[in-house]
Amino acid sequence: MRPADLCNYPSSWFGRDADLVSEVVISSRIRLARNIAGYEFLPCLLPERQQQLQDRLKEVLMSIDLGKKIWFVDIDHASDVERSLLAERHLISRRHATGKGPRSVVLAEDESFTAMINEEDHLRIQFYAAGLQLHSCWDRINKIDDSIEAKVDYAFDSRFGYLTACPTNLGTGIRVSVMLHLPALKMTGQIEKFMNAARDCNLAVRGLFGEGTDAVGDFFQLSNQVTLGVSEEQIIEHFSAVVVPKIIAYEVDARKALLDKKPQALDDKIQRALGVLKSACLISSQEALFLLSNVRLGVNLGRVQDIKITTVNELFMLTQPAHLQLRAGKILDADQRDTLRAEIIRTKLNQN
Amino acid sequence: MLCQACKERTATIHLTEVNNGQRAETHLCQQCAQQQGLSIKSQIPLNELLNTLLSSQAEKTSGEGETALAAGSEHACPVCGMTLQRFAKDPLLGCEHDYTEFQPELMPLIERSQNGKNHHCGKVPSRTSKQDRNQIELAKLRRQLEQAIKDEDYEHAAKLRDQIQALE
């Protein structure tokens, strides 16, 4: 299997749906930003040195135990569609996909671990897991960080901690994120409340899909902004014990309220979404995300019986632009993509 | 629920005040709440912080004539050549030494983007020398001591003082 073959599978982190928590919290992710002592940060790093650093970090990463199968992808020499595929699967950032100069990514075949080399910082390592599993993400990424650190010197200062290119990542260099599906809060017009609460806790809210910061399809990514003066464990504990349970409770309450007060309106939304998805011949990625989100809610609430949640989850991933093009084996224009997307969705949903 | 002030937009800020056992509720939309000075922490974009940083630099030096201003803006890191002007355009530093070279200018920016914090507290690389580890531990204990005194928790403060003395 090659990285490009990933276009046929959903991401491993977009999978679990066994319990209530995983219905709302799709996945957890922890990322650490690190720089190597003695090398300039990327804005001032000459191309030859950047290449030299990449080779060094590649060697280090390939020499430590990261699981059974590890890929190295040279982003600088990858095709545009391959770069987009990796970005759509959240394995690299958009910034990394569109960056310049020698840069690459090392990734585990199950996509739980990735290391971006020469992104905004020399090294950005991250660990993904389905559902709410921040503590286990931290255990894993912390150990990997230790093994890397045994072989290279990180830029570290006793006052400021790990030194990062941007002062907003200074200190721990940690970014803790959870991906959330909050359709009921959106439907009941309470999403503002969630956003304000997040800001009050110094947390950033972004959309999970799409390129801008606007959340499409009721999916949100919540992450810490403060990286200095608090320990990794404190940040993770605050997320797992305080922030996330509160948001889950809000969303669950909103779902109950919808079921109690407006079951017809709710069923109407879900069934209309399903109707369009099952019969449309052209569908944009925005519309697909929006409608699939409603269907996901329907399945989670038991209002849709004959469709499996895994099918819905899979469709979110597989209908993104680069996924479609790699699957088709050629570059597609927008109309062709909308046709193929509609075809895949129709086939999958009518099969059940 | 409509905003009590403008009666147009939906109220998203709900304030409950209890004065002498009297409960008073206020429901406002975000715009009106901001007008009334109810603090809603909003994310301050880094660029905005940088611009205020640079303009305060300019003010400081403007009194000393143009040469000082020019010297200030051309101040470059001897290791990587980064200047504050360049950093203001794209807020990424050029090397680890910039944190020392531009520390006075970067401090307010760091504190504002890090919720007032200015000291690392967390993981330390295992290669860190024993001396540096001690320094980190000492700084942490001193901050805890300050907090304990503020909280008037003198028992805890005494313990912290002993720990500090043991390390020194």
XYZ file of N, CA, C and O in Angstrom, chain B residues 44-144:
404
model
N -7.283 37.918 20.525
C -6.618 39.049 19.887
C -5.662 38.491 18.851
O -4.778 37.713 19.180
N -5.888 38.854 17.604
C -4.985 38.317 16.598
C -3.560 38.811 16.829
O -3.350 39.951 17.256
N -2.622 37.938 16.557
C -1.221 38.235 16.829
C -0.767 39.482 16.068
O -0.024 40.303 16.593
N -1.272 39.632 14.831
C -0.861 40.784 14.031
C -1.198 42.089 14.717
O -0.433 43.038 14.697
N -2.386 42.121 15.334
C -2.818 43.331 16.007
C -1.867 43.659 17.158
O -1.466 44.801 17.358
N -1.500 42.621 17.901
C -0.567 42.789 19.010
C 0.752 43.357 18.515
O 1.355 44.227 19.126
N 1.169 42.818 17.374
C 2.451 43.231 16.825
C 2.449 44.680 16.417
O 3.408 45.404 16.629
N 1.321 45.101 15.818
C 1.245 46.484 15.387
C 1.304 47.434 16.563
O 1.991 48.450 16.512
N 0.600 47.089 17.645
C 0.653 47.945 18.824
C 2.067 47.949 19.394
O 2.563 48.967 19.832
N 2.698 46.805 19.327
C 4.072 46.687 19.815
C 4.994 47.627 19.061
O 5.756 48.390 19.638
N 4.877 47.578 17.718
C 5.779 48.392 16.914
C 5.480 49.874 17.048
O 6.383 50.696 17.072
N 4.186 50.223 17.162
C 3.877 51.645 17.278
C 4.370 52.188 18.618
O 4.813 53.331 18.697
N 4.333 51.366 19.659
C 4.840 51.838 20.945
C 6.355 52.010 20.874
O 6.930 52.895 21.478
N 7.003 51.163 20.081
C 8.441 51.300 19.850
C 8.728 52.645 19.194
O 9.622 53.370 19.583
N 7.924 52.951 18.175
C 8.120 54.172 17.414
C 7.946 55.387 18.329
O 8.722 56.324 18.285
N 6.908 55.333 19.186
C 6.662 56.447 20.100
C 7.843 56.666 21.027
O 8.273 57.779 21.260
N 8.343 55.564 21.537
C 9.437 55.632 22.485
C 10.651 56.328 21.884
O 11.320 57.117 22.515
N 10.923 55.997 20.628
C 12.141 56.505 20.024
C 11.946 57.840 19.317
O 12.923 58.526 19.048
N 10.695 58.212 19.030
C 10.475 59.409 18.217
C 11.035 60.667 18.880
O 11.479 61.578 18.210
N 11.013 60.707 20.194
C 11.528 61.867 20.894
C 13.033 62.047 20.710
O 13.548 63.150 20.808
N 13.694 60.952 20.437
C 15.148 61.021 20.341
C 15.622 61.226 18.910
O 16.786 60.983 18.597
N 14.732 61.644 18.069
C 15.138 61.940 16.699
C 15.086 60.728 15.793
O 14.891 59.601 16.243
N 15.237 61.012 14.528
C 15.049 59.959 13.525
C 16.126 58.890 13.559
O 15.877 57.754 13.208
N 17.311 59.264 13.966
C 18.399 58.280 13.958
C 18.090 57.129 14.903
O 18.323 55.973 14.575
N 17.519 57.482 16.047
C 17.196 56.445 17.028
C 16.141 55.495 16.470
O 16.232 54.282 16.637
N 15.161 56.082 15.800
C 14.094 55.266 15.228
C 14.676 54.295 14.208
O 14.385 53.109 14.215
N 15.517 54.833 13.363
C 16.125 53.996 12.322
C 16.969 52.900 12.966
O 16.909 51.743 12.574
N 17.705 53.282 14.009
C 18.548 52.295 14.674
C 17.686 51.203 15.298
O 18.005 50.023 15.210
N 16.552 51.609 15.911
C 15.658 50.651 16.538
C 15.102 49.660 15.534
O 15.088 48.463 15.785
N 14.671 50.162 14.380
C 14.026 49.275 13.430
C 15.045 48.403 12.707
O 14.718 47.362 12.181
N 16.297 48.845 12.682
C 17.293 48.056 11.964
C 18.036 47.093 12.885
O 18.892 46.346 12.437
N 17.741 47.161 14.159
C 18.361 46.258 15.108
C 18.134 44.811 14.660
O 17.014 44.329 14.620
N 19.204 44.155 14.296
C 19.079 42.792 13.774
C 19.763 41.793 14.699
O 20.754 42.112 15.346
N 19.212 40.606 14.745
C 19.820 39.538 15.543
C 21.152 39.146 14.903
O 21.207 38.886 13.700
N 22.240 39.124 15.675
C 23.546 38.806 15.092
C 23.634 37.363 14.578
O 24.489 37.056 13.761
N 22.744 36.493 15.055
C 22.816 35.092 14.625
C 22.073 34.870 13.305
O 22.612 34.298 12.361
N 20.833 35.354 13.228
C 20.026 35.030 12.051
C 19.660 36.250 11.208
O 19.133 36.099 10.108
N 19.880 37.448 11.722
C 19.569 38.639 10.944
C 18.120 39.096 11.038
O 17.704 40.030 10.351
N 17.317 38.436 11.878
C 15.902 38.818 12.014
C 15.794 40.224 12.609
O 16.594 40.612 13.474
N 14.803 40.999 12.122
C 14.518 42.305 12.717
C 13.071 42.311 13.195
O 12.264 41.499 12.747
N 12.740 43.253 14.071
C 11.356 43.339 14.551
C 10.411 43.734 13.425
O 9.257 43.329 13.396
N 10.922 44.539 12.499
C 10.099 44.937 11.354
C 9.640 43.709 10.573
O 8.481 43.576 10.208
N 10.596 42.817 10.334
C 10.281 41.613 9.564
C 9.328 40.712 10.362
O 8.377 40.153 9.825
N 9.592 40.613 11.655
C 8.756 39.786 12.528
C 7.318 40.307 12.556
O 6.359 39.543 12.634
N 7.174 41.650 12.477
C 5.840 42.234 12.517
C 5.031 41.860 11.280
O 3.810 41.750 11.340
N 5.710 41.649 10.164
C 4.994 41.292 8.926
C 4.540 39.846 8.961
O 3.447 39.510 8.533
N 5.400 38.969 9.451
C 5.062 37.550 9.541
C 5.575 37.088 10.903
O 6.773 36.989 11.102
N 4.681 36.865 11.858
C 5.131 36.689 13.243
C 5.845 35.376 13.526
O 5.430 34.590 14.371
N 6.945 35.150 12.817
C 7.770 33.978 13.097
C 9.199 34.458 13.322
O 9.691 35.292 12.563
N 9.823 33.928 14.352
C 11.187 34.343 14.663
C 12.190 33.570 13.812
O 11.845 32.572 13.182
N 13.449 34.061 13.815
C 14.462 33.483 12.930
C 15.376 32.459 13.571
O 15.934 31.614 12.885
N 15.536 32.529 14.890
C 16.382 31.536 15.558
C 16.115 31.593 17.058
O 15.461 32.510 17.547
N 16.656 30.616 17.788
C 16.400 30.562 19.228
C 16.970 31.780 19.960
O 16.448 32.195 20.984
N 18.039 32.368 19.391
C 18.671 33.514 20.053
C 17.768 34.759 20.055
O 17.937 35.642 20.897
N 16.807 34.819 19.123
C 15.897 35.978 19.061
C 15.174 36.209 20.388
O 14.870 37.335 20.747
N 14.902 35.129 21.093
C 14.191 35.268 22.374
C 15.044 36.031 23.393
O 14.506 36.667 24.291
N 16.365 35.950 23.258
C 17.255 36.720 24.133
C 17.444 38.119 23.559
O 17.328 39.117 24.267
N 17.719 38.153 22.243
C 18.036 39.416 21.573
C 16.886 40.426 21.679
O 17.098 41.595 21.925
N 15.670 39.957 21.486
C 14.511 40.866 21.487
C 13.638 40.698 22.725
O 12.459 41.035 22.702
N 14.211 40.164 23.782
C 13.376 39.844 24.954
C 12.546 41.020 25.471
O 11.352 40.851 25.708
N 13.130 42.230 25.620
C 12.308 43.330 26.144
C 11.095 43.625 25.257
O 10.006 43.905 25.761
N 11.294 43.540 23.929
C 10.194 43.840 23.012
C 9.201 42.681 22.954
O 8.003 42.890 22.784
N 9.705 41.454 23.085
C 8.823 40.288 22.942
C 8.006 40.020 24.208
O 6.904 39.475 24.131
N 8.535 40.414 25.367
C 7.871 40.088 26.638
C 6.387 40.466 26.679
O 5.544 39.623 26.996
N 6.039 41.748 26.368
C 4.618 42.104 26.461
C 3.753 41.262 25.513
O 2.635 40.869 25.842
N 4.330 40.977 24.349
C 3.604 40.183 23.358
C 3.382 38.753 23.867
O 2.298 38.191 23.757
N 4.421 38.173 24.448
C 4.315 36.815 24.985
C 3.265 36.784 26.092
O 2.367 35.933 26.089
N 3.341 37.763 26.998
C 2.399 37.754 28.121
C 0.965 37.916 27.648
O 0.053 37.278 28.169
N 0.771 38.773 26.630
C -0.605 38.972 26.159
C -1.145 37.753 25.429
O -2.315 37.410 25.562
N -0.290 37.097 24.657
C -0.817 35.935 23.934
C -0.837 34.683 24.806
O -1.472 33.700 24.463
N -0.155 34.722 25.951
C -0.110 33.536 26.815
C -0.873 33.757 28.127
O -0.509 33.198 29.154
N -1.888 34.599 28.075
C -2.750 34.804 29.237
C -1.963 35.272 30.467
O -2.233 34.845 31.595
N -0.983 36.167 30.229
C -0.239 36.744 31.348
C 0.934 35.913 31.835
O 1.684 36.345 32.699
N 1.083 34.708 31.291
C 2.151 33.830 31.770
C 3.474 34.176 31.104
O 3.508 34.585 29.940
N 4.574 34.016 31.837
C 5.873 34.299 31.231
C 6.963 33.315 31.652
O 8.142 33.562 31.462
N 6.551 32.198 32.238
C 7.519 31.191 32.659
C 7.065 29.802 32.243
O 5.910 29.459 32.451
N 7.998 29.032 31.719
C 7.640 27.665 31.345
C 7.362 26.824 32.587
O 8.019 26.956 33.609
N 6.354 25.989 32.442
C 6.008 25.080 33.524
C 5.554 23.819 32.808
O 4.541 23.809 32.163
N 6.340 22.797 32.859
C 5.967 21.585 32.131
C 7.190 20.764 31.825
O 8.198 20.835 32.541
N 7.088 20.006 30.751
C 8.137 19.052 30.415
C 9.504 19.729 30.265
O 9.615 20.825 29.727
N 10.532 19.039 30.718
C 11.918 19.495 30.575
C 12.685 18.352 29.925
O 12.553 17.205 30.347
N 13.466 18.630 28.878
C 14.194 17.535 28.224
C 15.088 16.801 29.221
O 15.670 17.434 30.109
N 15.193 15.499 29.081
C 15.955 14.728 30.065
C 17.439 15.076 30.023
O 18.172 14.827 30.965
N 17.882 15.677 28.905
C 19.301 16.036 28.809
C 19.648 17.306 29.574
O 20.820 17.651 29.674
N 18.631 18.029 30.040
C 18.896 19.285 30.733
C 19.822 19.048 31.925
O 19.636 18.091 32.674
N 20.805 19.917 32.088
C 21.785 19.732 33.163
C 21.129 19.890 34.531
O 20.089 20.537 34.652
N 21.764 19.324 35.538
C 21.201 19.343 36.876
C 21.030 20.780 37.361
O 20.046 21.136 38.009
N 22.003 21.613 36.979
C 21.988 23.015 37.380
C 20.740 23.724 36.808
O 20.034 24.432 37.522
N 20.495 23.512 35.494
C 19.332 24.135 34.864
C 18.023 23.622 35.462
O 17.069 24.368 35.638
N 18.016 22.317 35.751
C 16.824 21.729 36.361
C 16.515 22.411 37.695
O 15.374 22.720 38.004
N 17.592 22.628 38.473
C 17.436 23.311 39.751
C 16.852 24.705 39.568
O 15.969 25.123 40.304
N 17.390 25.410 38.568
C 16.908 26.762 38.274
C 15.413 26.756 37.972
O 14.655 27.587 38.449
N 14.988 25.789 37.138
C 13.582 25.695 36.737
C 12.711 25.404 37.955
O 11.680 26.026 38.177
N 13.202 24.459 38.775
C 12.456 24.069 39.964
C 12.344 25.252 40.937
O 11.269 25.525 41.487
N 13.445 25.979 41.089
C 13.462 27.140 41.987
C 12.457 28.201 41.533
O 11.679 28.725 42.338
N 12.499 28.498 40.231
C 11.590 29.517 39.695
C 10.140 29.112 39.938
O 9.305 29.939 40.303
N 9.873 27.819 39.773
C 8.514 27.313 39.967
C 8.086 27.462 41.430
O 6.998 27.955 41.726
N 9.000 27.075 42.328
C 8.682 27.160 43.756
C 8.470 28.612 44.192
O 7.578 28.909 44.985
N 9.289 29.520 43.655
C 9.143 30.934 44.014
C 7.793 31.472 43.573
O 7.150 32.238 44.292
N 7.354 31.056 42.379
C 6.040 31.516 41.910
C 4.933 30.955 42.800
O 3.974 31.635 43.123
N 5.112 29.680 43.207
C 4.109 29.071 44.094
C 4.085 29.774 45.447
O 3.028 29.964 46.042
